[in-house]
mmCIF file of C-alpha atoms in Angstrom:
data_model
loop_
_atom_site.group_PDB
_atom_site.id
_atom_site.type_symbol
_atom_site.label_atom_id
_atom_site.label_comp_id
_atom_site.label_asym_id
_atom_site.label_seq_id
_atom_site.Cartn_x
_atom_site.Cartn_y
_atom_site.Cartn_z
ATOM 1 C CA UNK A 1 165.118 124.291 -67.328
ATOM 2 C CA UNK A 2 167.219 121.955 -65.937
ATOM 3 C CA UNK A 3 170.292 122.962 -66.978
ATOM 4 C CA UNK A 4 170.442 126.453 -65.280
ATOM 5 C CA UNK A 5 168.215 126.278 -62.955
ATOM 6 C CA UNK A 6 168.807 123.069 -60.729
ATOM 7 C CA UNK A 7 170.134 124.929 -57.597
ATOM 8 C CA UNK A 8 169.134 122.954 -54.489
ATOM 9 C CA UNK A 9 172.787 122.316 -52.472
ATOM 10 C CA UNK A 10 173.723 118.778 -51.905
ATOM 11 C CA UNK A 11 171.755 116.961 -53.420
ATOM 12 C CA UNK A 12 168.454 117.807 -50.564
ATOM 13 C CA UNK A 13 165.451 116.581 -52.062
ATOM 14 C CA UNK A 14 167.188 112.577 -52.624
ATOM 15 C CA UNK A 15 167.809 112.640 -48.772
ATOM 16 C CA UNK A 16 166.344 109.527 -47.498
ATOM 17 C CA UNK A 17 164.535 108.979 -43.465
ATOM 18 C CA UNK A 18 167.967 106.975 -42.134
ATOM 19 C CA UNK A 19 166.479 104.506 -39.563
ATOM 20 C CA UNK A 20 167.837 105.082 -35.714
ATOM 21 C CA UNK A 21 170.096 101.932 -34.128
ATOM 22 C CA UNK A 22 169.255 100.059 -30.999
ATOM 23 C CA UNK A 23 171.400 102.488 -28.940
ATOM 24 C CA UNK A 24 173.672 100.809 -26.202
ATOM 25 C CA UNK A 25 173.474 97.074 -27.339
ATOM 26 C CA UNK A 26 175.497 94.711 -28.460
ATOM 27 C CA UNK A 27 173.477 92.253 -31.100
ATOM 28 C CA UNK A 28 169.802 93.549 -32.422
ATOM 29 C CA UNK A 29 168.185 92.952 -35.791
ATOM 30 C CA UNK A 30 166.114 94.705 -37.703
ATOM 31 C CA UNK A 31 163.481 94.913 -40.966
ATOM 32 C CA UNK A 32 162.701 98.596 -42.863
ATOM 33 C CA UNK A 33 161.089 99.546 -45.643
ATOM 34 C CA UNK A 34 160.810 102.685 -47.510
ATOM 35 C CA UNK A 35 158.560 103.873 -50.075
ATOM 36 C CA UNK A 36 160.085 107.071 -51.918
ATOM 37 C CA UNK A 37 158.144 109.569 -54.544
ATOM 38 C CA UNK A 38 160.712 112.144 -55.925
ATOM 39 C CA UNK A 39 159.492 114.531 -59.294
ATOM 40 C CA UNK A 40 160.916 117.375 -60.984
ATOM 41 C CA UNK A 41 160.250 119.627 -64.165
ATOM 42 C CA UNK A 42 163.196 118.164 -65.741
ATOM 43 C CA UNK A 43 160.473 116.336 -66.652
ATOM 44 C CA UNK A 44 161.360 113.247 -64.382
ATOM 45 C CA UNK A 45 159.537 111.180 -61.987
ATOM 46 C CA UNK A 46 160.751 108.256 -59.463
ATOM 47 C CA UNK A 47 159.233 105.427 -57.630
ATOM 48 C CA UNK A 48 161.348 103.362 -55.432
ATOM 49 C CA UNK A 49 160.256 100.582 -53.284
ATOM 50 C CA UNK A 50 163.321 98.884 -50.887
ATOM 51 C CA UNK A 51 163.415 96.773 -47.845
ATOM 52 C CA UNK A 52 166.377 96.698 -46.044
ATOM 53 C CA UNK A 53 167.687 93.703 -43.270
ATOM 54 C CA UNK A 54 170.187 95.038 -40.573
ATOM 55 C CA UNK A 55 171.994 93.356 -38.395
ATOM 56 C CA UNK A 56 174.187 94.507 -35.144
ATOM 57 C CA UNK A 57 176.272 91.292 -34.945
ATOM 58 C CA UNK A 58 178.776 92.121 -32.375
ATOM 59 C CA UNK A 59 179.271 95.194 -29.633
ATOM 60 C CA UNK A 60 181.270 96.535 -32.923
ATOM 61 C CA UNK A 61 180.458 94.966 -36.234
ATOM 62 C CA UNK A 62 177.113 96.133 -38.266
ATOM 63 C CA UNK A 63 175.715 94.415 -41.054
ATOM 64 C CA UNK A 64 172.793 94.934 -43.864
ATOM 65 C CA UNK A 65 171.649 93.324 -47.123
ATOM 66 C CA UNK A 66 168.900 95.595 -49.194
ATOM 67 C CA UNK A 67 167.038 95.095 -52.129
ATOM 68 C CA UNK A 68 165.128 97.913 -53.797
ATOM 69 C CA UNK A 69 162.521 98.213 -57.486
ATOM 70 C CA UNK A 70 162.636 101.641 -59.122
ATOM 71 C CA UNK A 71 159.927 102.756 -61.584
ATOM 72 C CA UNK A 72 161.499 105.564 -63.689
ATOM 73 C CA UNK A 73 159.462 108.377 -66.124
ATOM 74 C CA UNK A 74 162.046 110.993 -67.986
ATOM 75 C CA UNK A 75 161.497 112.759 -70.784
ATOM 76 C CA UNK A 76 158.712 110.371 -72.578
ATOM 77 C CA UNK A 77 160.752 107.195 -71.737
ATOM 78 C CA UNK A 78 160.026 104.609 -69.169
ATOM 79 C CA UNK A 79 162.386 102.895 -67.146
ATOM 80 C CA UNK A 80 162.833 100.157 -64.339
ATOM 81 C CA UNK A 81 165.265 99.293 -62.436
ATOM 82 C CA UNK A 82 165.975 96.091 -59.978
ATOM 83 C CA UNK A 83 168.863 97.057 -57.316
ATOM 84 C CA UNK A 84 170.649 95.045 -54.762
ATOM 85 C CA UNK A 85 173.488 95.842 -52.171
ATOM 86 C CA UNK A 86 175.384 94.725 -48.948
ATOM 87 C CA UNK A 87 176.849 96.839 -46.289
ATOM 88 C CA UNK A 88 179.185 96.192 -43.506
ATOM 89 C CA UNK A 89 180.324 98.518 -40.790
ATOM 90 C CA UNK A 90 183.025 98.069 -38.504
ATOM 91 C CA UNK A 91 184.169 100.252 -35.459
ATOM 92 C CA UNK A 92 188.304 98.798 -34.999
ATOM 93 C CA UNK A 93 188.766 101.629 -32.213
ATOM 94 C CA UNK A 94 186.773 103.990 -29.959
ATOM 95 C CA UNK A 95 187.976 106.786 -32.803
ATOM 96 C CA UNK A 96 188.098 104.701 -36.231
ATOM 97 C CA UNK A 97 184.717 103.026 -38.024
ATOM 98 C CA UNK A 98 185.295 101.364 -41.336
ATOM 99 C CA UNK A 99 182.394 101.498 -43.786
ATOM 100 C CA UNK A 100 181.912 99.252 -47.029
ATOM 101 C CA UNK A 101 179.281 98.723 -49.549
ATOM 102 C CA UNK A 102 178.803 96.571 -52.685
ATOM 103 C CA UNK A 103 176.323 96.436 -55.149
ATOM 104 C CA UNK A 104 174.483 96.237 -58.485
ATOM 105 C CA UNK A 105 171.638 97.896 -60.732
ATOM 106 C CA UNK A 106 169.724 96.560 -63.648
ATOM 107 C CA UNK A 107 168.106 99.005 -65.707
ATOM 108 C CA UNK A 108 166.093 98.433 -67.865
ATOM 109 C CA UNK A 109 165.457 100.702 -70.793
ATOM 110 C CA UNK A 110 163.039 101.522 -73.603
ATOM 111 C CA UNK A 111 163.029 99.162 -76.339
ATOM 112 C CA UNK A 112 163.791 95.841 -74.411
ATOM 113 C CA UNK A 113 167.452 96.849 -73.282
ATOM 114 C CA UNK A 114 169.226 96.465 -70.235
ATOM 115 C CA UNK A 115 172.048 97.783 -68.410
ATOM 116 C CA UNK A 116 173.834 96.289 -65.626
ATOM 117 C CA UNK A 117 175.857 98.520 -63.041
ATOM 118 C CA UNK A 118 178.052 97.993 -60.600
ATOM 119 C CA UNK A 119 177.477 100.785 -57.231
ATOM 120 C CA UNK A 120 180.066 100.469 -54.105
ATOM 121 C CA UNK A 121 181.290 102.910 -51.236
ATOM 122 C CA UNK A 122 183.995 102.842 -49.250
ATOM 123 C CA UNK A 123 184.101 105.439 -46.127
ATOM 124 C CA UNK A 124 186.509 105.828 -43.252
ATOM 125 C CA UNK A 125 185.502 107.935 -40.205
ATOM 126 C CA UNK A 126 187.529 109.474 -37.405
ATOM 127 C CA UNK A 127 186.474 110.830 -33.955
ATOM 128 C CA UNK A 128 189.404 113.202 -33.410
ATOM 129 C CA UNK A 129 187.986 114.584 -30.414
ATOM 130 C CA UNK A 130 184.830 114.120 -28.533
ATOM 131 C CA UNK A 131 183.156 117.253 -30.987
ATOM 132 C CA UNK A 132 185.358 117.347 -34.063
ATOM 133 C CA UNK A 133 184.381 114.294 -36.822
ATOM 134 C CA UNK A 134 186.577 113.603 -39.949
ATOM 135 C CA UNK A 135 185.715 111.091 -42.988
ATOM 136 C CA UNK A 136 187.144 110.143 -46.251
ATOM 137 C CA UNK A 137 184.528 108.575 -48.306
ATOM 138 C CA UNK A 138 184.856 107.461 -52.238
ATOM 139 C CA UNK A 139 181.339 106.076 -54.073
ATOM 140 C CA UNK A 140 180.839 104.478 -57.559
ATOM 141 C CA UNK A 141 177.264 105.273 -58.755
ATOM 142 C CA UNK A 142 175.611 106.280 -62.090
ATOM 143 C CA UNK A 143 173.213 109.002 -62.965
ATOM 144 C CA UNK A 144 170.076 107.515 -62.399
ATOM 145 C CA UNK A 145 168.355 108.656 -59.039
ATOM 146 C CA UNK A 146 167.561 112.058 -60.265
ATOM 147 C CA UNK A 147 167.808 112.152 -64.492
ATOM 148 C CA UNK A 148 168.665 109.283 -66.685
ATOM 149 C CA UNK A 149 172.023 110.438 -68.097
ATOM 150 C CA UNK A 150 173.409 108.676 -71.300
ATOM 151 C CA UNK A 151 176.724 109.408 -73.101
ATOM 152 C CA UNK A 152 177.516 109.041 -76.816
ATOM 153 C CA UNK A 153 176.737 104.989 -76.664
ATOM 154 C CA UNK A 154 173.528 105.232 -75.243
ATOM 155 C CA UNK A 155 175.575 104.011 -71.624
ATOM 156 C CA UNK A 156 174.146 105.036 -68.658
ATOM 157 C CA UNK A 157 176.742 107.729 -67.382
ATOM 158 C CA UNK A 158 178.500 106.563 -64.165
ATOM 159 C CA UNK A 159 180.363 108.486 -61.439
ATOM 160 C CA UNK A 160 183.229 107.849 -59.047
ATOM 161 C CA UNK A 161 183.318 110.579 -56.434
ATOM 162 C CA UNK A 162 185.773 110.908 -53.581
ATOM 163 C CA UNK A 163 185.128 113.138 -50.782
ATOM 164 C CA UNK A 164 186.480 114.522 -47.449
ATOM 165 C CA UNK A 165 184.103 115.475 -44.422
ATOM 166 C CA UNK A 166 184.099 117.607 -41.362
ATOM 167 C CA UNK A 167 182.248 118.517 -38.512
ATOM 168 C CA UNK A 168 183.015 120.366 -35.478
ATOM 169 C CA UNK A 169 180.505 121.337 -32.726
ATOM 170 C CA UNK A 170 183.009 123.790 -30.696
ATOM 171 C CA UNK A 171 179.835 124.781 -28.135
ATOM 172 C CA UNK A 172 176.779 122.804 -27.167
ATOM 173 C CA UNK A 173 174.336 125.762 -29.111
ATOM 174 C CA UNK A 174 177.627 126.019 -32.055
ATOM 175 C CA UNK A 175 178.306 123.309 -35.400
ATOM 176 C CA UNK A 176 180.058 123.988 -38.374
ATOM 177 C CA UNK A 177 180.816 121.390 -41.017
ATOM 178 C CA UNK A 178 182.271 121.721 -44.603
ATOM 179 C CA UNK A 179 182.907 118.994 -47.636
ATOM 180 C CA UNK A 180 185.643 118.797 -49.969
ATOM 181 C CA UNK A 181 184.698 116.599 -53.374
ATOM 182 C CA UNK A 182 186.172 115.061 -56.579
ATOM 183 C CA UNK A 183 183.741 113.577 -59.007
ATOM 184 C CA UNK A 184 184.656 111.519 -61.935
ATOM 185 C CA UNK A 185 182.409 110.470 -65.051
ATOM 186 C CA UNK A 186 182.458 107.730 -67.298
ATOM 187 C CA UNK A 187 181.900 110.345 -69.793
ATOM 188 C CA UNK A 188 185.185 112.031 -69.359
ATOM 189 C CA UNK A 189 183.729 114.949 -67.501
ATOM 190 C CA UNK A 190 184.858 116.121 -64.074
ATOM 191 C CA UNK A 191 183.648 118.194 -61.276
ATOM 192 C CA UNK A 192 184.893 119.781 -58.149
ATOM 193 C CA UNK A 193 182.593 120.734 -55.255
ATOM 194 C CA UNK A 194 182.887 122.255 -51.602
ATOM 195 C CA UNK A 195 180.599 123.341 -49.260
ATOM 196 C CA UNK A 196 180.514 124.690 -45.668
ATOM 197 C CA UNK A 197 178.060 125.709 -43.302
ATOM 198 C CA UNK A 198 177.941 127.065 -39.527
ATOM 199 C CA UNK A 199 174.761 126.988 -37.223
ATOM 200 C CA UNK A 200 173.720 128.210 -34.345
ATOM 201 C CA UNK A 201 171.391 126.908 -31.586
ATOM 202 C CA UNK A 202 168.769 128.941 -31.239
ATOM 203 C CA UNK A 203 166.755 126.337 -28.239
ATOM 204 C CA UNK A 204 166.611 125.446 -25.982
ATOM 205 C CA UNK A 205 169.978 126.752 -24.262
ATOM 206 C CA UNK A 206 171.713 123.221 -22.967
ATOM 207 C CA UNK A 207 170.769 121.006 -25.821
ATOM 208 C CA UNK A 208 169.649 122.762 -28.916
ATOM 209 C CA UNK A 209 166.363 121.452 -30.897
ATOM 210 C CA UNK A 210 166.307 124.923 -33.468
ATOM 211 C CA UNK A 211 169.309 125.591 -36.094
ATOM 212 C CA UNK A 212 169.711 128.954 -37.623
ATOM 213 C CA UNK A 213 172.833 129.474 -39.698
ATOM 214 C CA UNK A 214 174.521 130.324 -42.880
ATOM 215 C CA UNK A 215 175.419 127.673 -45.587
ATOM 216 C CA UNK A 216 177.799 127.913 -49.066
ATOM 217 C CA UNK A 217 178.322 125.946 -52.208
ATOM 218 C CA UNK A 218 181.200 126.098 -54.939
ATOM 219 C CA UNK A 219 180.538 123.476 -57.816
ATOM 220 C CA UNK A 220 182.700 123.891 -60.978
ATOM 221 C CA UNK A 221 182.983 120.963 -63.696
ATOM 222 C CA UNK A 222 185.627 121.113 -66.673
ATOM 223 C CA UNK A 223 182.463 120.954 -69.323
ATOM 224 C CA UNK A 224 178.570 121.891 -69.235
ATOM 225 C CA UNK A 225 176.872 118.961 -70.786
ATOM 226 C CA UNK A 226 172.983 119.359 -72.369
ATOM 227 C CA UNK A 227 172.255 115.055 -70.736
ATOM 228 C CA UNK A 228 173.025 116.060 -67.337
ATOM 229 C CA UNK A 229 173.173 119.463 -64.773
ATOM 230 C CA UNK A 230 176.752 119.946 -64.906
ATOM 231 C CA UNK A 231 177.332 124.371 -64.458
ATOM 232 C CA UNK A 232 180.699 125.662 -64.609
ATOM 233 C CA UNK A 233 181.832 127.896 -61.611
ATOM 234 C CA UNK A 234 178.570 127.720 -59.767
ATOM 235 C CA UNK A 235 177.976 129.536 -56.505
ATOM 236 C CA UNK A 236 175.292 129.328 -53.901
ATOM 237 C CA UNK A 237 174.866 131.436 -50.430
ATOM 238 C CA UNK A 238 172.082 131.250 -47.974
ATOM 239 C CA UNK A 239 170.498 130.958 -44.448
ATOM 240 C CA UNK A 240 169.020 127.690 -43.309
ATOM 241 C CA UNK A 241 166.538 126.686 -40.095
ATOM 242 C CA UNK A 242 165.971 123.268 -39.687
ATOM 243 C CA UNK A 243 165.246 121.464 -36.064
ATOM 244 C CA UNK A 244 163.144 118.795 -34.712
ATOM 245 C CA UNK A 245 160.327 118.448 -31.361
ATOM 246 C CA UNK A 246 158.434 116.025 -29.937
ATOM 247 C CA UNK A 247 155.143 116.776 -29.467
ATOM 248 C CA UNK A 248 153.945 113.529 -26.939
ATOM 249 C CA UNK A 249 155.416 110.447 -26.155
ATOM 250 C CA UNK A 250 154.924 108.656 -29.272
ATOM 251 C CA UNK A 251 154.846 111.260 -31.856
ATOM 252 C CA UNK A 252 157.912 113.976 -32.752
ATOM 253 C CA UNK A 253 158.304 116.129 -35.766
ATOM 254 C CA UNK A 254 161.291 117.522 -38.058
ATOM 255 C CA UNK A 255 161.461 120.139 -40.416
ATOM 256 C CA UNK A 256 163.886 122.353 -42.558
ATOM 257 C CA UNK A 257 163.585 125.570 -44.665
ATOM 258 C CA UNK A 258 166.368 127.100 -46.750
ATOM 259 C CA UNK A 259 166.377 130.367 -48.762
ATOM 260 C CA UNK A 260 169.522 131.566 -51.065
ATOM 261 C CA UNK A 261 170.728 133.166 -54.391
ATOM 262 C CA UNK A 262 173.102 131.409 -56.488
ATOM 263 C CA UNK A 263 174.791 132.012 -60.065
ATOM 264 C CA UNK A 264 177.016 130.507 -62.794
ATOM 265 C CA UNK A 265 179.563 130.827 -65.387
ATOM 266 C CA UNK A 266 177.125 131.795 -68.494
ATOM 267 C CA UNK A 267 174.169 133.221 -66.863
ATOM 268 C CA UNK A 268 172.244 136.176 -66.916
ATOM 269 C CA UNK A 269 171.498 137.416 -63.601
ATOM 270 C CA UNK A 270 171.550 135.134 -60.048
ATOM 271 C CA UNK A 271 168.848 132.396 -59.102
ATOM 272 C CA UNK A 272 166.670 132.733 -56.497
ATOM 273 C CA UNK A 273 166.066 128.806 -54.532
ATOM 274 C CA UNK A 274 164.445 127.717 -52.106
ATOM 275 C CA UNK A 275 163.522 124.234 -50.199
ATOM 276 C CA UNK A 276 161.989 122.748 -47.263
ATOM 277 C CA UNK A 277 161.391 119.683 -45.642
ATOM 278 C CA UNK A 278 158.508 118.130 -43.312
ATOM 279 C CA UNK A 279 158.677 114.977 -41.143
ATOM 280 C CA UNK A 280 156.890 113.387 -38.794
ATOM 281 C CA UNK A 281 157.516 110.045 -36.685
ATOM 282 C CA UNK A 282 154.835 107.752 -35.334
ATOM 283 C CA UNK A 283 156.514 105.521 -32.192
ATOM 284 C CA UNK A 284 154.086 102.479 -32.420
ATOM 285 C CA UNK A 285 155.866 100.742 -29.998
ATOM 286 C CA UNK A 286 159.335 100.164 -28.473
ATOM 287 C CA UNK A 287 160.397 98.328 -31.317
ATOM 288 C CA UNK A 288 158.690 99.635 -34.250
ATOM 289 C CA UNK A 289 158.412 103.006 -35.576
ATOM 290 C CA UNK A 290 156.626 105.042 -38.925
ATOM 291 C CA UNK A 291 158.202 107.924 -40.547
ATOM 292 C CA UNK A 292 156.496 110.343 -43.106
ATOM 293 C CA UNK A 293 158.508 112.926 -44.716
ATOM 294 C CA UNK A 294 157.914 115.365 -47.717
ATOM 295 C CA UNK A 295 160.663 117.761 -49.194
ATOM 296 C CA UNK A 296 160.353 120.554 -51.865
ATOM 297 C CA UNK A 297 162.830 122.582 -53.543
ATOM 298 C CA UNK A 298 162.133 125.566 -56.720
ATOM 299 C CA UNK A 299 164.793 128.124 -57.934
ATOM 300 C CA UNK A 300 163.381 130.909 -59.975
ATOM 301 C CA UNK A 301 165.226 133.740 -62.450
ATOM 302 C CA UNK A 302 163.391 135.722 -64.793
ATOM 303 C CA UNK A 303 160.482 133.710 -65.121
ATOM 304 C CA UNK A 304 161.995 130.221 -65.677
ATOM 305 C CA UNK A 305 161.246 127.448 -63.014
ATOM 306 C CA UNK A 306 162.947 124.638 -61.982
ATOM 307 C CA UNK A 307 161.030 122.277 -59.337
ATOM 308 C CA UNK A 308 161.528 119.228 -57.044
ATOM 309 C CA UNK A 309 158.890 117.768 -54.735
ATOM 310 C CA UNK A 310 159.327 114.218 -52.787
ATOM 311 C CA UNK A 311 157.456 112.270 -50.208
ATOM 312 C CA UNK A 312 158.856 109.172 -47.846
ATOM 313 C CA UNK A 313 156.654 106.730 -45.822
ATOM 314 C CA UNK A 314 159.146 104.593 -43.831
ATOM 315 C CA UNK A 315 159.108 101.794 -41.505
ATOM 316 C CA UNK A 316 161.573 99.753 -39.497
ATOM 317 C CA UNK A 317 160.983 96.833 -36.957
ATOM 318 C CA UNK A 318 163.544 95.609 -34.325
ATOM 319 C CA UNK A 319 163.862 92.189 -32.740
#
């Protein structure tokens, strides 16, 4: 039942493997490709196939041009979907990096028709101090990724969402970060989200590879809508673990595993949720690397369901 019951925070089963930089130089290039599975008992069910091309032009300008096919099941209907989009990234201090993206979507829906949609994201980020981050992002998208979402024309619902960022590590074994958000739909709907968290390092003592802490969502949006999860004055508390090891020279795993309650305006009773996530990465050789990751997520009350499951297999290639 999607309605009530989609509780995972932040959106943690459509978290993508991001591919690491050529640390400490000034001009690389690189090729990656992802392959991403991501189902849930809304019913929906994703395939999306993208290849990326990045660029490291200068010691401080970034570029990438991506391409991606999505194969879309929801509710009986199929769907497919071409997308395309450019990204440039731009460090104009030691403090300041300027972020933009542009790009499109064609979806194509039942019955021959086709929608064309416009995505961008523009995000500013400053280093205040050497362990305290800011950033002011704002992103036009539509509701595609995880439901297809139409309004009253049969339009594919879009979103504009502007959002403030922090994170402060006051320790080496301490981080806490929260989020401040606006969302906008095409629809006429709005939302207001925050979230904050605070971890501690469980190990090893000087540079911590184990996370315990405590995390916090508040997501309210003026109207609850039966096309798309929209609760009013929902609230979600929990503990998290998540870390990473290597275990050999070539090989290193990552993993996550979050347990809360959460309720809403309307409901009988809290939600129980849960999620977790699995990775591994395969170092073929200095250059190239292979990255497998699965995620889950399920929230349970009185014997309705909701679940999510997704699985990754990533590469990237520098020269």
């Amino acid at each position: 039942m999607k309605t009530t019951l989609y509780t995972v925070p932040a959106s943690l089963l459509l978290l993508g493997i991001s591919h690491d930089v050529l640390a400490n130089a000034d001009s690389w290039e690189e090729i990656a490709g992802d392959f991403d599975h991501y189902s849930n008992t809304n019913p929906y069910q994703r395939n999306t196939v993208k290849m990326t091309y990045q660029r490291q032009a200068t010691s401080t300008t970034q570029y990438a041009v991506s391409g991606a096919s999505h194969r879309i099941h929801h509710k009986n209907a199929r769907y497919s979907g071409q997308e395309v989009n450019g990204k440039i990234r731009h460090q104009i201090s030691p403090q300041v990096t300027l972020e933009g993206q542009l790009g499109a979507v064609k979806l194509n829906k039942p019955q021959g028709r086709s929608e064309t949609i416009p995505t961008h994201k523009v995000r500013a980020e400053w280093q205040a101090r050497h362990n305290v981050s800011f950033a002011l992002q704002h992103q036009g998208d539509a509701l595609f990724r995880e439901e297809i979402a139409v309004d009253s024309g049969n339009k594919v619902i879009r979103t504009q969402a502007t959002s403030v960022e922090v994170f402060a590590r006051p320790t080496k074994r301490t981080n806490v970060s929260g989020r401040l958000q606006h969302k906008r739909y095409s629809d006429g709907n709005h939302s207001r989200d925050a979230y904050v968290s605070g971890f501690y390092g469980v190990t090893p003592a000087q540079d911590p590879r184990l996370w315990a802490g405590v995390e916090a969502w508040h997501l309210d949006h003026d109207r609850t809508e039966a096309a798309y999860w929209s609760p009013k004055n929902y609230r979600y508390a929990g503990v998290k673990v998540y870390g990473d090891t290597p275990i050999s020279k070539n090989v290193s795993l990552t993993g996550s595993l979050s347990k809360g309650r959460s309720k809403e305006a309307g409901s009988n009773g809290s939600i129980s949720a849960f999620s977790a996530t699995v990775g591994a990465k395969f170092k073929v050789n200095s250059n190239a690397d292979i990255r497998l990751e699965a995620r889950h997520g399920d929230s349970y009350r009185s014997g309705d369901r909701w679940e999510g499951n997704g699985v990754m297999l990533s590469f990237n290639h520098r020269f």
